[in-house]
PDB file of C-alpha atoms in Angstrom:
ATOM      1  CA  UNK T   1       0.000   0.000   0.000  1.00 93.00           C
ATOM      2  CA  UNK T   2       0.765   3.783  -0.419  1.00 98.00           C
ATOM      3  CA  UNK T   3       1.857   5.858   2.831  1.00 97.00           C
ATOM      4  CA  UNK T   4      -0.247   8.605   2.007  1.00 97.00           C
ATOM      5  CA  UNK T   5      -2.924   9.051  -0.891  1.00 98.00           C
ATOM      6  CA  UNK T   6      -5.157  11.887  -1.835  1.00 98.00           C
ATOM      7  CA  UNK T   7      -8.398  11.279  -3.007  1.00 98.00           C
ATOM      8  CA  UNK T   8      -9.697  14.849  -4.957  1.00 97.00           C
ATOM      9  CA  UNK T   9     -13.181  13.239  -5.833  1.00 97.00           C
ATOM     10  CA  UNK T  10     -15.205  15.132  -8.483  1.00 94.00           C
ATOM     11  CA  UNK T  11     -17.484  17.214  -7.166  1.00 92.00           C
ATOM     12  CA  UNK T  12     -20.610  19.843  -8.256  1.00 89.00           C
ATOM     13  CA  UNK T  13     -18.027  22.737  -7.244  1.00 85.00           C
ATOM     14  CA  UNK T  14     -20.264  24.751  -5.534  1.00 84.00           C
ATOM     15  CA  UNK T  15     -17.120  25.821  -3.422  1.00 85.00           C
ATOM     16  CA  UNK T  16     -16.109  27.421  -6.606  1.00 86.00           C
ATOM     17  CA  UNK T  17     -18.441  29.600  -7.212  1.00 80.00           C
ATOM     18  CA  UNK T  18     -16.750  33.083  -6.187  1.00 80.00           C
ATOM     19  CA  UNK T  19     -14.704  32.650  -8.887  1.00 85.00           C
ATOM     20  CA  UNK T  20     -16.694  31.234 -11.466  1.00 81.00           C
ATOM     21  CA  UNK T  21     -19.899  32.471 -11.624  1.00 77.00           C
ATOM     22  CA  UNK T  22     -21.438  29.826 -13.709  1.00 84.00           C
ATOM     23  CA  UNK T  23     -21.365  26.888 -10.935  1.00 81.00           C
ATOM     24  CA  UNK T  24     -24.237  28.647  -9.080  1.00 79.00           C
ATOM     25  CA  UNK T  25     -26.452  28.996 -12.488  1.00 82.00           C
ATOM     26  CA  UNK T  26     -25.678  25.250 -13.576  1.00 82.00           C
ATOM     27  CA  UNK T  27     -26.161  23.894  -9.098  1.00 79.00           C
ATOM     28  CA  UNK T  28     -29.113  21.780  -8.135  1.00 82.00           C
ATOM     29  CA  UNK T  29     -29.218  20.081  -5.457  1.00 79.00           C
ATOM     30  CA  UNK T  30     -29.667  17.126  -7.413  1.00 87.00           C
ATOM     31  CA  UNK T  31     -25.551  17.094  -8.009  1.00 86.00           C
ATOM     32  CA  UNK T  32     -24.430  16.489  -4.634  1.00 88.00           C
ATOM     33  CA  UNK T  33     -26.827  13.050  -4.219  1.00 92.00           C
ATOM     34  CA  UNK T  34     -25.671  11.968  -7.686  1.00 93.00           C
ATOM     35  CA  UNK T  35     -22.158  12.370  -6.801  1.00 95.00           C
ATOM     36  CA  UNK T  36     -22.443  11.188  -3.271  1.00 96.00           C
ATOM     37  CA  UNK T  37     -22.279   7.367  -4.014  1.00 97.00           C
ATOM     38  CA  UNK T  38     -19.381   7.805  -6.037  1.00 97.00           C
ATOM     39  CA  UNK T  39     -17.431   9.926  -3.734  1.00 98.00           C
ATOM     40  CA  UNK T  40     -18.004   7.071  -1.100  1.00 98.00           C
ATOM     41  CA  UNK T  41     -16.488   4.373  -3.954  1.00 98.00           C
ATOM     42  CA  UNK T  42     -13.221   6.984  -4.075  1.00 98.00           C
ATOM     43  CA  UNK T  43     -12.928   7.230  -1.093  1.00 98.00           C
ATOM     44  CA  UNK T  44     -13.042   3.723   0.346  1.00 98.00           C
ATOM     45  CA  UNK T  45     -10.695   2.773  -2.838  1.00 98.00           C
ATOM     46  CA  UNK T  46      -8.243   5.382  -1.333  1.00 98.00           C
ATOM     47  CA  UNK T  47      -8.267   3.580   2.108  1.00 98.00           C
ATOM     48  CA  UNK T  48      -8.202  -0.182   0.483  1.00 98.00           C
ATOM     49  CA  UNK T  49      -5.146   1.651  -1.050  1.00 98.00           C
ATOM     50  CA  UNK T  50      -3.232   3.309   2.333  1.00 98.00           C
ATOM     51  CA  UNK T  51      -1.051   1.069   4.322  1.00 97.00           C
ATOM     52  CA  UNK T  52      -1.178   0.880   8.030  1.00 95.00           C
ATOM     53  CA  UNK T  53      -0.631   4.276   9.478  1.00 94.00           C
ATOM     54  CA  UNK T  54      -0.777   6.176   6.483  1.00 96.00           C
ATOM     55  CA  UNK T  55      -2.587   9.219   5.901  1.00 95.00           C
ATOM     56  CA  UNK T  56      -5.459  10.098   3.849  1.00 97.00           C
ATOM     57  CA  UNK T  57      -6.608  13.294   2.704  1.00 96.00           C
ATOM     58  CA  UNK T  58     -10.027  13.453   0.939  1.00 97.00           C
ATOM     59  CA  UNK T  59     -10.462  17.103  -0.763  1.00 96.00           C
ATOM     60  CA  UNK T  60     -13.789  18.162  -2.601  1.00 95.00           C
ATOM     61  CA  UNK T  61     -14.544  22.019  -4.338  1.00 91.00           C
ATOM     62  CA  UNK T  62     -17.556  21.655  -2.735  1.00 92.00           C
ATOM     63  CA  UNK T  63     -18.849  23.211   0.783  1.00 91.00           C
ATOM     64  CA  UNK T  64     -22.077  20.770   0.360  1.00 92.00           C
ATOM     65  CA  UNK T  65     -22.258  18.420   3.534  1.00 95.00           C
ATOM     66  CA  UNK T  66     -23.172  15.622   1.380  1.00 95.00           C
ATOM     67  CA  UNK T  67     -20.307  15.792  -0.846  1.00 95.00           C
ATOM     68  CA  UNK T  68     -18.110  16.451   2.221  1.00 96.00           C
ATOM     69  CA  UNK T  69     -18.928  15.341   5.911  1.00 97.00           C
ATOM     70  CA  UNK T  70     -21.843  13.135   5.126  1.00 97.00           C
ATOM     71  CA  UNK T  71     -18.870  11.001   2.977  1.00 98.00           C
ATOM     72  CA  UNK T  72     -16.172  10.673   5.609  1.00 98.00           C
ATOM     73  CA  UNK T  73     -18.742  10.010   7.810  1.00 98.00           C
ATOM     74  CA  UNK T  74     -20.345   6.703   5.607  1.00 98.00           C
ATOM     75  CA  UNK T  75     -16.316   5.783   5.209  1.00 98.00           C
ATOM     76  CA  UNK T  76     -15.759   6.027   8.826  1.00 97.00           C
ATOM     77  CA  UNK T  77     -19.347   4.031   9.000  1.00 98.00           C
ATOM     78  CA  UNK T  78     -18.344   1.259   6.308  1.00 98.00           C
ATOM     79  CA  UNK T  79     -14.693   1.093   8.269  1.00 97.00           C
ATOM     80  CA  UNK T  80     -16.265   0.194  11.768  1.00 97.00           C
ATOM     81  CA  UNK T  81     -13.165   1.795  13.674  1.00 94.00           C
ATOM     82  CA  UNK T  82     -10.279   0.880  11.563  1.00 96.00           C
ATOM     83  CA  UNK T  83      -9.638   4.386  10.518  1.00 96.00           C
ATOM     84  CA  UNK T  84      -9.263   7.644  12.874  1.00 93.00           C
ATOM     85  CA  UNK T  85     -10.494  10.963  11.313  1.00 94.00           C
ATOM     86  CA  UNK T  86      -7.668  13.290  12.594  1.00 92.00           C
ATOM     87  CA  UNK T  87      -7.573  17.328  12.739  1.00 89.00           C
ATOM     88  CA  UNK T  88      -5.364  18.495  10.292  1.00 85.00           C
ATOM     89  CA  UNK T  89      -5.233  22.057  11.686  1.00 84.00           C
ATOM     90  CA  UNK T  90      -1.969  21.476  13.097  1.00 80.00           C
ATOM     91  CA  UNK T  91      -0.249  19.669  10.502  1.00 80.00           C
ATOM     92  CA  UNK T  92      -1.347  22.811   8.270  1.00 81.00           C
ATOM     93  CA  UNK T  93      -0.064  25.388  11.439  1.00 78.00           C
ATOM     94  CA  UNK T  94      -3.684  26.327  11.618  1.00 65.00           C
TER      95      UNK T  94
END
């Protein structure tokens, strides 16, 4: 396995939308759910994929919960315990 892998799973880029003004004429909320279950198969991929004591980082464009939280959350779910969800504030000197 890898010591560290980053899973950037496609996303409706909603976060995006400051800078492209587009995103927020194309949203519906219908994105997110589409994109949910596959963001869940990335993700769970990535950790079949990390060795022991690796690190993950999963990174979306998207400030929707159900792209975001509501994924780690079904990972950590699906995992039962086998993988920690750690702050990365420090690592990041925030």
């Amino acid at each position: 396995g890898f010591d560290r892998v980053l899973v950037d799973a496609p996303c409706s880029g909603d976060g995006t939308a400051r800078k492209a003004a587009d995103v927020l004429r194309r949203w519906s909320p219908d994105a997110a759910l589409e994109l949910h279950g596959v963001q869940v198969s990335l993700l769970m991929r990535g950790l079949q994929l990390l060795q022991p004591g690796g690190t993950l980082v999963y990174s979306t464009c998207s400030l929707n919960p159900i792209e975001d939280e509501a994924v780690v959350a079904e990972a950590l779910r699906r995992t039962k315990g086998t993988v920690r969800l750690e702050d990365a504030g420090a690592r990041l000197g925030g």
